[in-house]
Amino acid sequence: MITKAQKKSRIKVITGNAAAAIAAKLARPDVVAAYPITPQTEVIEQISQFHANGEMDCELITVEGENSAMNAVTAASLAGGRVFTATSSWGLVFMYDAILATAGARAPVVMVNVNRETPGIIAVSSGQQDMISTRDAGWIFLIAEDCQEVLDLVLQAYRLAEDYDIQVPVMVHYDGFYLSYLSEGVDVPLQEDVDRFLSVLKTQPERTKLVPGGRLGCGSHGILGGYLELRHKHVSAMERAKTKFEQIDKEYEGIFGRSYGGLLEEYRMDDADVVLVGSGSMCGTIKSVIDEKREAGVKVGLLKMRMYRPFPSEAMIKALKGKKAIGVVDRSLCFGFKGGPIYTELKSFETKLGGSKMISFIDGIANTDITKINVATMIDMTCDLAAGKTFVKSPGFHILRPRKREGVNMTQKKKDNLTKVMDYLKHEDPFSKGVAFCPGCGLELLLRFIPQVMGNDIVITGTPSCSAPVLLGQNNQSWHKLSYFGTLMTGAASNATGLARYYRKAGIKNTVVCFNGDGTAADIGFGNLSGAAERNEPFIYICYDNEGYMNTGIQKSGTTPFGATTTTTPFGSASKGKNLRRMNLALKMAMHKIPYAATATLSDLDDLAKKLLKAKEAKKRGFAFLHVFAPCTTGWGFAPENTIEVCRRAVKTNYFPLWEAENGKIRMTKTVKKPKPVSTYTELIKKFAHLSQEDLQILQDDVDYEYCMLGGLSLLEGECRLPASLED
């Protein structure tokens, strides 16, 4: 990067995620779609706080999944708006059909993708495989090296995507964990300078928009020659993007004093005999080692890729032609080829490189460090290649093997007839004594309780969530003695369906339990949950409801109640927390008229145990659903020792009534004759601490309304009246 005299700005020490969020705010988008996924979540959290504080004038859509996020911003973009969203890994994969449609519609969407390994082997860790899996979707791909470049590329992406001669969506990539959570000094430009930089777009012809009353078809079918014409125009626009991006980089330098060289950044390349080609955060380490090698007399340089799609072939050939040897460092795999993805693409131009020899290095996948030692080895091997040495295989592909465990130390629970609850615990606790839950976590109690009541022969399926660190594990390397299948949030119920159907076909006695949080059940996975219920699939679905995405950092879900603060519904000058009422997920499932549906909580374990056994019996007739209230001490803000008391007060205030439904017929399993005000429940919980008396009354009315609705559907005796404020 070349830095000239600094313009007016502010130096802030911020993370890469914060840099992306600030850049989005400076671009003044009209519509932002937000959905959490590690390690991107901080981006949409920061934007949510900007919105709550009145600093960001946009429509903020907190969607139920990434596919919806992309569809929402695409439509807003085609209507003429400036848009933004962010994702990572599985989220990018989940919106794959939508990103294809976005590119095909030539919608100038700008999105940040925080690089992380993709499904196959579940790995919440850094890697560029998600980027590689979508490289041919028709988007422009830009890659950042550090937090400063993250901010700069997002701003440059708007100039590129919305340019009248381009109109192609742009994805800005940066390494998850290494950059997303890294804090660095970032030169944050002033709003007036950003406005001036983007104002060029206003001088161009107005792009085609979908407007009410206008005559325009978007998303239409294209066949034969018409399809080919549209594809040709799309490809041509991407080719024009190369020159346009070079121009944008120079204009950016004129306003902000920073230039990165356009498509590629060359580091000590002029007299280099050998070159490493890399992208992203690894380049900082590579530059450091190159400096050391230079001091030792080795003529080595770096060619950093800033644009990956369209592939900057002409610029790369010009920069690399005549070099004795080229080592290409990939942070991803190219299945079916001997070499990494960037290596294989560059290899196709080998005949144009003037005899340069090439070698592939794969390193840094799944959060493994690309160390200075590894980089030095890569340089040494590239130099050996230049000198005529050949190799059997390339170095740098590291697989870190976990430390072996000696097994799980467990003891049989002694039967205790002093309480009703202990009578239900007829089976061994399958979990080890020390597990990775927060102190006071109700989820741990629930996880231990289920198999002790239902038996250890159950097969559990679950998704990345708070339970994942305990339930996940390859083969025998786990904290439990259960059969467990880690699935995707988007298809949890479908995975359980496949298991249950095969076991039934094979005549294998089974109890499949699909165990997920409210984010999966009420939001991103609700479609296949509803489908499984409609088909009456033979398994049990247990939703542990902690009213938000707690594992990714406390974001709102469909079951988050009115007024609750989360990182995507924060309290601010323009926001009092979530301004919508919660979804009644259990009632939705009961309305499918499945064999069994019920609510339960941890303060009434005898009730929970009975319902677990009823669900196991009902599974013989088809689908069973349990909605378990599971407070989160960390995400909600209450003392760990109050977990059971929070559950108890939720029941006593009718905030979470206990009921069951058999074939759609509802009955209360615990009737509270004199319910306490909902304020006696909220007073224990920090996420409600900001609510005024007026806000609490809205929450109270919502509780009363839902209880009356249940009363009308159940076998309760007596009249149930609506609160006065809801009678209209």
XYZ file of C-alpha atoms in Angstrom:
728
model
C 0.000 0.000 0.000
C 1.227 3.483 -0.882
C 0.234 6.203 1.584
C 0.585 9.860 0.694
C -0.115 12.936 2.804
C -3.036 12.129 5.053
C -6.363 13.768 4.400
C -8.636 14.660 7.293
C -9.649 11.485 9.056
C -9.726 9.737 12.414
C -7.418 6.925 13.473
C -9.337 4.280 15.403
C -8.164 0.963 16.799
C -10.916 -1.368 15.563
C -11.447 -4.910 14.351
C -11.787 -5.931 10.733
C -15.486 -6.504 11.326
C -15.873 -3.022 12.762
C -14.012 -1.588 9.768
C -16.524 -3.277 7.441
C -19.473 -1.976 9.464
C -18.129 1.576 9.552
C -17.475 1.495 5.813
C -21.049 0.348 5.219
C -22.343 3.192 7.379
C -20.220 5.727 5.504
C -21.651 4.485 2.199
C -25.188 5.389 3.400
C -27.061 2.244 2.306
C -30.839 2.338 2.025
C -31.426 -1.284 3.039
C -29.322 -3.637 5.169
C -30.177 -7.310 5.774
C -28.686 -8.878 8.892
C -28.242 -12.460 10.049
C -25.574 -13.704 12.480
C -22.887 -16.264 11.740
C -19.418 -16.615 13.249
C -17.043 -14.865 12.608
C -19.071 -12.235 10.705
C -21.610 -11.495 13.441
C -19.860 -8.400 14.766
C -20.457 -6.641 11.444
C -24.235 -6.768 11.739
C -24.081 -6.152 15.490
C -22.238 -2.879 14.931
C -24.629 -1.862 12.177
C -27.572 -2.674 14.454
C -26.101 -0.392 17.124
C -25.531 2.402 14.592
C -29.163 2.019 13.562
C -30.390 1.985 17.175
C -28.429 5.151 17.942
C -29.873 6.960 14.933
C -26.438 7.121 13.257
C -27.510 5.066 10.260
C -30.596 5.978 8.272
C -31.502 2.683 6.638
C -34.105 -0.043 6.627
C -32.581 -2.768 8.815
C -34.081 -6.211 8.125
C -33.152 -8.829 10.740
C -34.008 -11.870 8.659
C -34.416 -15.522 9.646
C -31.587 -16.803 7.432
C -28.921 -15.874 4.909
C -30.966 -16.897 1.892
C -33.592 -14.351 2.881
C -30.878 -11.753 3.467
C -29.612 -12.007 -0.092
C -33.087 -12.097 -1.619
C -34.102 -8.997 0.356
C -31.127 -6.858 -0.641
C -31.301 -8.016 -4.260
C -34.893 -6.850 -4.562
C -34.096 -3.545 -2.848
C -31.147 -3.050 -5.194
C -33.254 -3.705 -8.295
C -35.751 -1.148 -7.003
C -32.929 1.417 -7.024
C -31.563 1.249 -3.491
C -28.024 1.026 -2.195
C -27.742 -2.152 -0.135
C -25.423 -4.080 2.143
C -25.265 -7.438 3.839
C -22.596 -9.696 5.327
C -22.104 -13.422 5.751
C -19.572 -16.228 6.104
C -19.056 -19.892 5.279
C -22.310 -21.836 5.613
C -24.240 -18.607 5.247
C -22.658 -18.016 1.845
C -23.457 -21.582 0.840
C -27.051 -21.271 2.063
C -27.634 -18.231 -0.130
C -26.005 -19.860 -3.163
C -29.132 -19.925 -5.313
C -29.819 -16.321 -4.347
C -26.315 -15.083 -5.195
C -26.644 -16.708 -8.614
C -29.937 -14.886 -9.125
C -28.402 -11.627 -7.890
C -25.567 -11.867 -10.389
C -27.901 -12.858 -13.212
C -30.116 -9.863 -12.477
C -27.001 -7.611 -12.496
C -28.051 -6.182 -9.122
C -25.183 -4.026 -7.737
C -25.231 -5.566 -4.280
C -22.223 -5.115 -1.977
C -21.604 -7.902 0.530
C -18.832 -8.741 2.961
C -17.867 -12.403 3.283
C -15.674 -13.227 6.263
C -13.769 -16.265 5.051
C -14.319 -19.486 6.982
C -14.205 -23.181 6.178
C -17.363 -24.590 4.607
C -19.471 -27.675 5.457
C -18.239 -31.182 4.983
C -16.169 -31.331 8.108
C -17.625 -28.855 10.583
C -14.839 -26.361 11.218
C -15.537 -22.972 12.750
C -12.181 -21.714 11.583
C -10.478 -19.608 8.969
C -9.977 -20.677 5.367
C -10.935 -19.455 1.911
C -12.944 -22.502 0.867
C -16.214 -20.556 1.017
C -14.831 -18.041 -1.456
C -13.619 -20.787 -3.774
C -16.970 -22.592 -3.689
C -18.715 -19.514 -5.134
C -16.029 -18.180 -7.482
C -18.057 -18.866 -10.634
C -21.307 -17.308 -9.427
C -20.841 -14.158 -11.525
C -19.776 -11.817 -8.701
C -16.693 -9.613 -8.523
C -14.399 -10.807 -5.711
C -12.046 -8.471 -3.821
C -9.701 -9.667 -1.048
C -8.340 -7.581 1.859
C -5.031 -8.044 3.644
C -5.626 -5.979 6.795
C -8.317 -4.018 8.625
C -7.536 -0.797 6.765
C -7.961 -2.515 3.435
C -11.270 -4.001 4.605
C -12.674 -0.499 5.070
C -11.179 0.806 1.849
C -12.355 -2.126 -0.259
C -15.949 -1.868 0.948
C -16.042 1.771 -0.152
C -14.347 0.946 -3.460
C -16.817 -1.919 -3.933
C -19.749 0.516 -4.061
C -18.008 2.588 -6.732
C -17.370 -0.564 -8.739
C -20.702 -2.369 -8.308
C -22.909 0.654 -8.966
C -20.881 2.039 -11.880
C -23.180 2.339 -14.882
C -20.754 0.419 -17.105
C -20.384 -2.433 -14.598
C -23.550 -3.127 -12.542
C -22.292 -6.422 -11.130
C -22.507 -7.444 -7.448
C -19.272 -7.247 -5.462
C -18.148 -9.437 -2.588
C -15.373 -8.218 -0.276
C -13.506 -11.122 1.347
C -11.278 -11.091 4.403
C -9.936 -13.861 6.620
C -12.168 -14.910 9.485
C -10.675 -14.772 13.002
C -7.304 -13.477 11.702
C -8.823 -10.206 10.477
C -12.412 -10.282 11.685
C -11.353 -10.098 15.342
C -7.939 -8.474 14.912
C -7.742 -4.897 16.206
C -5.538 -2.482 14.283
C -5.222 1.224 13.755
C -7.584 2.164 10.930
C -7.753 5.529 9.222
C -11.507 6.220 9.167
C -12.341 8.857 6.539
C -14.745 11.722 7.066
C -18.288 11.401 5.798
C -17.952 14.350 3.425
C -14.928 12.750 1.740
C -16.763 9.460 1.266
C -19.760 11.331 -0.122
C -17.451 13.064 -2.597
C -15.842 9.764 -3.615
C -19.234 8.139 -4.263
C -20.811 11.242 -5.820
C -19.367 10.276 -9.211
C -22.144 7.685 -9.433
C -24.747 10.454 -9.384
C -23.257 11.994 -12.542
C -23.738 8.795 -14.513
C -26.915 7.753 -16.360
C -29.541 6.363 -14.003
C -29.546 2.601 -13.911
C -32.698 0.661 -14.753
C -35.006 0.381 -11.740
C -38.123 -1.526 -10.804
C -40.639 1.206 -9.945
C -44.396 1.110 -9.280
C -46.246 1.687 -12.530
C -43.098 1.226 -14.597
C -42.834 -1.312 -17.374
C -39.919 -3.595 -16.549
C -39.472 -7.316 -16.058
C -36.862 -8.448 -13.527
C -35.911 -12.056 -13.004
C -37.499 -13.063 -16.304
C -36.644 -16.245 -18.169
C -33.989 -16.056 -20.854
C -33.616 -18.795 -23.431
C -31.590 -19.532 -26.547
C -30.053 -16.425 -28.106
C -31.484 -14.074 -25.478
C -29.794 -16.024 -22.703
C -26.482 -16.039 -24.524
C -26.689 -12.298 -25.081
C -27.269 -11.611 -21.390
C -24.415 -13.908 -20.384
C -22.103 -12.248 -22.921
C -22.948 -8.808 -21.521
C -22.342 -10.053 -17.977
C -18.941 -11.513 -18.846
C -18.007 -8.344 -20.747
C -18.961 -6.184 -17.758
C -16.725 -8.259 -15.503
C -13.838 -7.853 -17.918
C -14.415 -4.072 -17.927
C -14.309 -4.196 -14.150
C -10.552 -4.806 -14.255
C -9.769 -1.457 -15.862
C -12.476 0.289 -13.867
C -11.054 -0.980 -10.575
C -7.613 0.332 -11.481
C -9.175 3.762 -12.081
C -11.119 3.631 -8.824
C -7.964 2.801 -6.866
C -6.217 5.876 -8.321
C -9.204 8.134 -7.575
C -9.307 6.744 -4.063
C -5.682 7.698 -3.599
C -6.440 11.230 -4.747
C -9.096 11.709 -2.054
C -7.887 9.536 0.834
C -4.146 9.284 0.232
C -4.013 5.474 -0.042
C -3.340 3.279 -3.063
C -2.936 -0.480 -3.221
C -1.892 -0.848 -6.837
C -5.276 -1.778 -8.227
C -5.825 -5.418 -9.180
C -2.529 -6.576 -7.708
C -0.062 -5.287 -5.171
C 3.567 -5.899 -6.018
C 6.047 -6.121 -3.137
C 9.773 -6.044 -3.932
C 9.059 -7.495 -7.353
C 11.280 -5.377 -9.614
C 14.447 -7.489 -9.417
C 12.950 -10.642 -7.914
C 14.085 -13.989 -9.338
C 11.437 -15.952 -7.439
C 7.972 -14.846 -6.378
C 5.297 -15.995 -3.965
C 1.683 -15.342 -4.977
C -0.784 -14.955 -2.120
C -3.924 -13.213 -0.939
C -5.480 -12.005 2.285
C -3.904 -11.740 5.706
C -1.073 -14.169 4.919
C 0.563 -11.431 2.870
C 1.675 -9.505 5.942
C 3.654 -12.504 7.162
C 5.033 -13.158 3.694
C 6.274 -9.552 3.394
C 8.051 -9.858 6.731
C 9.873 -13.035 5.681
C 10.729 -11.551 2.283
C 12.452 -8.643 4.059
C 14.522 -11.121 6.066
C 15.394 -13.145 2.974
C 16.373 -9.990 1.127
C 18.855 -9.177 3.888
C 20.328 -12.641 3.289
C 20.711 -11.877 -0.422
C 17.709 -13.830 -1.738
C 15.924 -11.971 -4.529
C 12.319 -12.801 -3.694
C 9.112 -10.800 -4.055
C 5.366 -11.053 -3.428
C 2.459 -10.643 -5.815
C -0.688 -10.047 -3.758
C -4.053 -10.638 -5.387
C -6.613 -7.963 -4.518
C -9.100 -8.988 -7.198
C -9.817 -12.689 -7.668
C -12.906 -12.478 -9.879
C -12.599 -11.578 -12.647
C -9.240 -13.326 -12.643
C -6.594 -10.653 -13.385
C -4.770 -12.835 -15.900
C -3.233 -10.079 -18.026
C -1.860 -8.202 -15.024
C -0.499 -11.400 -13.470
C 1.220 -12.472 -16.668
C 2.827 -9.029 -16.963
C 4.057 -9.105 -13.364
C 5.291 -12.716 -13.374
C 6.663 -13.178 -16.875
C 10.319 -14.115 -16.885
C 10.580 -14.988 -13.185
C 12.614 -18.122 -12.593
C 10.071 -19.748 -10.257
C 6.678 -18.949 -8.777
C 5.270 -20.381 -5.560
C 1.489 -20.015 -5.214
C 0.092 -20.098 -1.668
C -3.556 -21.169 -1.368
C -5.660 -21.154 1.795
C -8.123 -23.637 0.301
C -8.278 -26.927 -1.554
C -9.068 -27.700 -5.171
C -10.527 -31.188 -5.101
C -9.609 -33.225 -8.165
C -6.469 -31.229 -8.969
C -2.890 -31.450 -7.762
C -2.598 -27.948 -6.396
C -4.599 -25.139 -4.850
C -7.338 -23.232 -6.690
C -5.330 -20.085 -7.497
C -2.381 -22.254 -8.508
C -4.477 -24.290 -10.941
C -5.919 -21.147 -12.523
C -2.525 -19.512 -12.905
C -1.172 -22.803 -14.255
C -3.471 -22.424 -17.255
C -1.389 -19.370 -18.294
C 1.956 -21.124 -17.772
C 2.881 -21.008 -21.450
C 2.618 -17.210 -21.357
C 4.974 -16.796 -18.389
C 8.205 -17.129 -20.351
C 9.343 -20.432 -18.913
C 8.647 -19.689 -15.254
C 8.383 -22.840 -13.140
C 5.517 -23.162 -10.680
C 4.917 -24.905 -7.372
C 1.787 -25.091 -5.194
C 1.635 -24.597 -1.443
C -1.511 -25.190 0.632
C -1.414 -23.791 4.140
C -3.531 -21.963 6.683
C -6.723 -24.003 6.377
C -8.918 -24.564 9.447
C -7.185 -21.810 11.461
C -3.696 -23.278 11.144
C -1.170 -20.461 11.195
C 0.815 -19.602 8.113
C 3.968 -19.157 10.134
C 7.191 -17.395 9.232
C 8.920 -20.774 9.318
C 6.482 -22.156 6.762
C 6.839 -19.103 4.536
C 10.630 -19.368 4.708
C 10.350 -23.023 3.691
C 8.127 -22.065 0.757
C 10.660 -19.494 -0.405
C 13.518 -21.975 -0.049
C 11.666 -24.615 -2.067
C 10.731 -22.098 -4.747
C 14.384 -21.105 -4.979
C 15.339 -24.805 -5.239
C 12.808 -25.187 -8.034
C 14.372 -22.246 -9.834
C 17.735 -23.990 -9.508
C 16.363 -27.146 -11.140
C 15.409 -29.274 -8.152
C 12.179 -31.326 -8.350
C 9.848 -32.378 -5.523
C 7.513 -35.264 -4.873
C 4.955 -33.034 -3.210
C 4.543 -29.472 -2.013
C 5.040 -28.545 1.634
C 2.752 -26.489 3.809
C -0.331 -28.706 4.064
C -0.754 -29.074 7.789
C -3.297 -31.195 9.620
C -3.289 -30.611 13.359
C -4.324 -33.753 15.158
C -6.120 -33.265 18.481
C -4.726 -34.696 21.669
C -6.119 -38.146 22.347
C -8.397 -38.561 25.320
C -8.247 -41.603 27.533
C -12.029 -41.877 27.452
C -14.880 -40.372 29.405
C -14.872 -40.848 33.155
C -18.466 -41.370 34.214
C -20.221 -42.862 37.181
C -23.661 -44.436 37.457
C -26.224 -42.170 39.053
C -27.518 -43.648 42.290
C -31.285 -43.949 42.351
C -32.865 -41.706 44.935
C -36.556 -42.173 45.754
C -36.772 -38.979 47.808
C -38.209 -36.957 44.929
C -40.557 -37.615 42.040
C -37.944 -36.422 39.595
C -35.334 -38.998 40.571
C -37.803 -41.776 39.875
C -37.607 -40.855 36.202
C -33.804 -41.007 36.038
C -33.510 -44.672 35.157
C -30.463 -44.383 32.903
C -26.817 -43.371 33.145
C -25.722 -39.764 32.666
C -23.804 -40.111 29.365
C -21.875 -36.849 29.719
C -18.512 -36.305 31.372
C -18.378 -34.214 34.514
C -16.507 -31.285 33.026
C -18.107 -29.783 29.921
C -17.860 -26.468 28.075
C -20.974 -24.658 29.273
C -21.282 -21.303 31.034
C -21.932 -21.418 34.796
C -25.666 -21.639 35.423
C -26.459 -22.815 31.884
C -29.859 -24.480 31.779
C -28.893 -26.241 28.573
C -26.418 -28.476 30.400
C -29.103 -29.611 32.845
C -31.471 -30.305 29.963
C -28.884 -32.255 27.958
C -28.038 -34.446 30.939
C -31.693 -34.924 31.842
C -33.001 -36.080 28.442
C -30.975 -39.307 28.061
C -31.327 -40.190 31.756
C -35.092 -40.182 31.256
C -35.359 -41.477 27.677
C -32.397 -43.827 27.618
C -28.921 -43.737 26.119
C -29.941 -45.600 22.954
C -31.245 -42.379 21.412
C -29.647 -40.867 18.314
C -29.282 -37.092 18.601
C -28.954 -34.712 15.676
C -28.051 -31.096 16.308
C -26.632 -27.966 14.763
C -23.819 -25.472 15.494
C -25.093 -23.911 18.700
C -24.321 -23.616 22.406
C -24.618 -27.400 22.650
C -22.204 -28.031 19.791
C -18.931 -27.803 21.787
C -20.166 -30.672 23.955
C -22.097 -32.762 21.445
C -19.692 -32.443 18.529
C -16.712 -34.699 18.138
C -15.294 -36.921 15.438
C -15.774 -40.637 16.083
C -14.979 -41.397 19.736
C -13.432 -38.027 20.521
C -16.324 -36.400 22.379
C -17.619 -35.594 25.844
C -20.414 -38.165 25.804
C -21.391 -41.760 25.073
C -24.279 -40.996 22.718
C -24.775 -41.397 18.978
C -24.677 -37.875 17.567
C -24.874 -36.385 14.064
C -23.860 -32.730 13.617
C -26.033 -31.184 10.925
C -26.559 -27.825 9.255
C -29.047 -25.328 10.660
C -30.846 -25.204 7.342
C -31.668 -28.911 7.254
C -31.757 -30.245 10.802
C -35.237 -31.783 10.599
C -34.508 -33.202 7.149
C -31.404 -34.973 8.480
C -33.446 -36.430 11.334
C -36.068 -37.533 8.818
C -33.478 -39.433 6.799
C -32.224 -41.258 9.891
C -35.687 -42.152 11.146
C -36.897 -43.339 7.761
C -33.874 -45.596 7.218
C -34.109 -47.114 10.684
C -37.785 -47.827 10.068
C -37.040 -49.416 6.680
C -34.235 -51.513 8.137
C -36.300 -52.591 11.130
C -33.885 -50.986 13.604
C -35.449 -49.924 16.902
C -34.661 -46.249 17.372
C -35.474 -42.934 19.014
C -34.153 -40.090 16.888
C -34.058 -36.777 18.741
C -33.513 -33.592 16.741
C -32.128 -31.189 19.372
C -31.855 -27.531 18.351
C -32.095 -23.973 19.586
C -34.748 -21.428 18.681
C -32.628 -19.896 15.924
C -32.775 -23.141 13.976
C -36.316 -24.096 14.964
C -38.070 -20.732 14.628
C -35.964 -19.085 11.932
C -33.557 -20.616 9.462
C -34.716 -24.231 9.844
C -38.439 -23.685 10.332
C -39.313 -24.657 6.779
C -38.054 -28.234 7.063
C -39.330 -28.465 10.669
C -42.824 -27.626 9.444
C -42.430 -30.035 6.547
C -41.433 -32.882 8.857
C -44.443 -32.178 11.073
C -46.812 -32.035 8.101
C -45.510 -35.420 6.898
C -45.735 -36.782 10.462
C -42.156 -38.021 10.419
C -41.311 -40.560 13.165
C -38.896 -38.615 15.366
C -38.817 -36.185 18.285
C -37.873 -32.544 17.834
C -36.750 -30.723 20.994
C -36.291 -26.959 20.762
C -34.408 -25.460 23.678
C -35.506 -21.838 23.620
C -33.068 -19.261 24.963
C -34.787 -16.537 22.942
C -31.951 -15.677 20.623
C -28.737 -16.711 18.935
C -26.639 -16.995 22.078
C -23.739 -18.974 20.624
C -22.893 -16.303 18.036
C -23.080 -13.444 20.511
C -26.700 -12.766 21.552
C -28.679 -11.792 18.459
C -32.473 -11.726 18.223
C -34.483 -14.673 16.905
C -38.146 -15.175 16.153
C -38.787 -16.102 19.795
C -37.056 -13.037 21.253
C -39.752 -11.165 23.207
C -40.853 -7.562 22.887
C -38.454 -5.068 24.478
C -35.520 -7.462 24.886
C -32.091 -6.072 24.068
C -29.815 -8.150 21.867
C -26.843 -7.178 19.760
C -29.131 -6.849 16.731
C -31.944 -5.149 18.674
C -29.860 -2.966 21.000
C -31.071 -0.188 23.237
C -30.288 3.259 21.871
C -31.632 6.747 21.349
C -33.763 5.467 18.477
C -34.502 1.982 19.827
C -35.881 0.346 22.973
C -34.820 -3.152 22.032
C -36.935 -5.502 19.946
C -40.066 -3.676 18.835
C -41.995 -6.770 17.750
C -43.692 -9.545 19.702
C -42.289 -13.054 19.877
C -43.392 -16.024 17.819
C -45.396 -18.730 19.598
C -43.461 -21.619 18.110
C -45.028 -24.384 20.194
C -48.548 -23.342 19.232
C -47.544 -23.231 15.564
C -46.353 -26.810 15.824
C -49.467 -27.951 17.694
C -51.574 -26.543 14.872
C -49.955 -29.126 12.587
C -52.103 -31.621 14.544
C -49.110 -33.865 15.171
C -49.388 -36.756 17.642
C -47.736 -34.763 20.426
C -46.582 -31.199 21.172
C -45.776 -29.678 24.535
C -44.005 -26.925 26.427
C -41.710 -27.584 29.378
C -39.114 -25.894 31.520
C -36.360 -26.693 33.992
C -38.202 -25.556 37.135
C -40.772 -28.338 36.658
C -38.630 -31.375 35.984
C -41.337 -33.888 36.827
C -43.534 -32.264 34.172
C -40.600 -32.297 31.719
C -39.872 -35.973 32.413
C -43.487 -36.997 31.813
C -43.525 -35.096 28.543
C -40.252 -36.649 27.377
C -41.720 -40.115 27.925
C -44.999 -39.108 26.261
C -43.038 -37.817 23.268
C -41.116 -41.091 23.066
C -44.383 -43.027 23.056
C -46.028 -40.621 20.583
C -43.065 -41.053 18.237
C -44.419 -44.503 17.460
C -47.354 -42.743 15.777
C -45.287 -40.027 14.134
C -43.911 -36.570 14.928
C -43.462 -35.195 18.460
C -42.353 -31.675 19.403
C -41.146 -30.305 22.758
C -40.530 -26.608 23.317
C -38.294 -26.243 26.385
C -37.751 -22.850 28.025
C -33.981 -22.628 28.660
C -32.781 -19.248 30.020
C -29.268 -18.057 29.168
C -27.447 -16.451 32.083
C -24.832 -14.862 29.803
C -27.132 -13.611 27.079
C -30.000 -12.482 29.301
C -27.990 -11.010 32.142
C -28.987 -12.750 35.370
C -27.009 -14.399 38.149
C -26.043 -18.029 37.384
C -27.680 -19.226 40.594
C -31.037 -17.804 39.423
C -31.519 -20.058 36.390
C -34.230 -22.203 37.983
C -35.866 -19.189 39.620
C -36.115 -17.458 36.226
C -37.853 -20.578 34.880
C -40.144 -20.727 37.909
C -41.223 -17.096 37.558
C -41.757 -17.520 33.818
C -44.350 -20.159 34.661
C -45.918 -18.303 37.607
C -46.454 -15.154 35.498
C -47.809 -17.121 32.510
C -44.909 -15.764 30.484
C -44.227 -19.392 29.609
C -47.309 -21.517 30.379
C -47.030 -25.301 30.518
C -49.358 -27.241 28.264
C -49.507 -30.184 25.905
C -51.415 -31.044 22.748
C -52.280 -34.504 21.484
C -53.372 -34.558 17.838
C -54.000 -30.807 18.068
C -56.142 -30.906 21.231
C -54.582 -28.629 23.845
C -54.751 -28.947 27.618
C -52.904 -27.115 30.365
C -50.578 -29.296 32.433
C -50.092 -26.610 35.061
C -52.668 -23.909 35.737
C -51.576 -20.812 37.637
C -54.646 -19.666 39.559
C -53.245 -16.287 40.587
C -50.517 -15.347 38.106
C -47.898 -12.823 39.203
C -47.271 -9.647 37.177
C -44.740 -10.199 34.407
C -42.542 -7.549 36.088
C -41.722 -10.090 38.819
C -40.131 -12.146 36.066
C -38.379 -9.343 34.173
C -36.880 -7.818 37.330
C -34.366 -10.670 37.460
C -33.153 -10.165 33.899
C -30.889 -7.428 32.594
C -32.139 -7.573 28.992
C -35.424 -6.051 30.227
C -33.846 -3.530 32.630
C -34.379 -0.527 30.323
C -38.133 -1.038 29.907
C -40.464 1.662 31.169
C -43.776 0.936 32.888
C -45.484 1.561 29.564
C -43.208 -0.951 27.856
C -43.788 -3.505 30.618
C -47.531 -3.093 30.148
C -47.152 -3.933 26.451
C -45.256 -7.077 27.450
C -47.883 -7.886 30.087
C -50.680 -7.469 27.541
C -48.869 -9.789 25.164
C -48.535 -12.427 27.896
C -52.213 -12.081 28.809
C -53.298 -12.259 25.187
C -51.376 -15.443 24.472
C -52.619 -17.099 27.654
C -56.203 -16.221 26.770
C -55.641 -17.627 23.311
C -54.428 -20.864 24.838
C -57.410 -20.806 27.163
C -59.749 -20.594 24.225
C -58.068 -23.606 22.626
C -57.665 -25.722 25.732
C -60.010 -27.477 28.097
C -59.748 -24.715 30.690
C -62.983 -23.930 32.497
C -64.282 -20.420 32.968
C -64.150 -17.279 30.881
C -60.907 -15.821 29.624
C -60.992 -12.083 28.909
C -58.642 -10.039 26.796
C -56.667 -7.216 28.414
C -58.473 -3.891 27.971
C -55.726 -2.540 25.697
C -56.201 -5.422 23.251
C -60.005 -5.600 23.148
C -60.162 -3.448 20.012
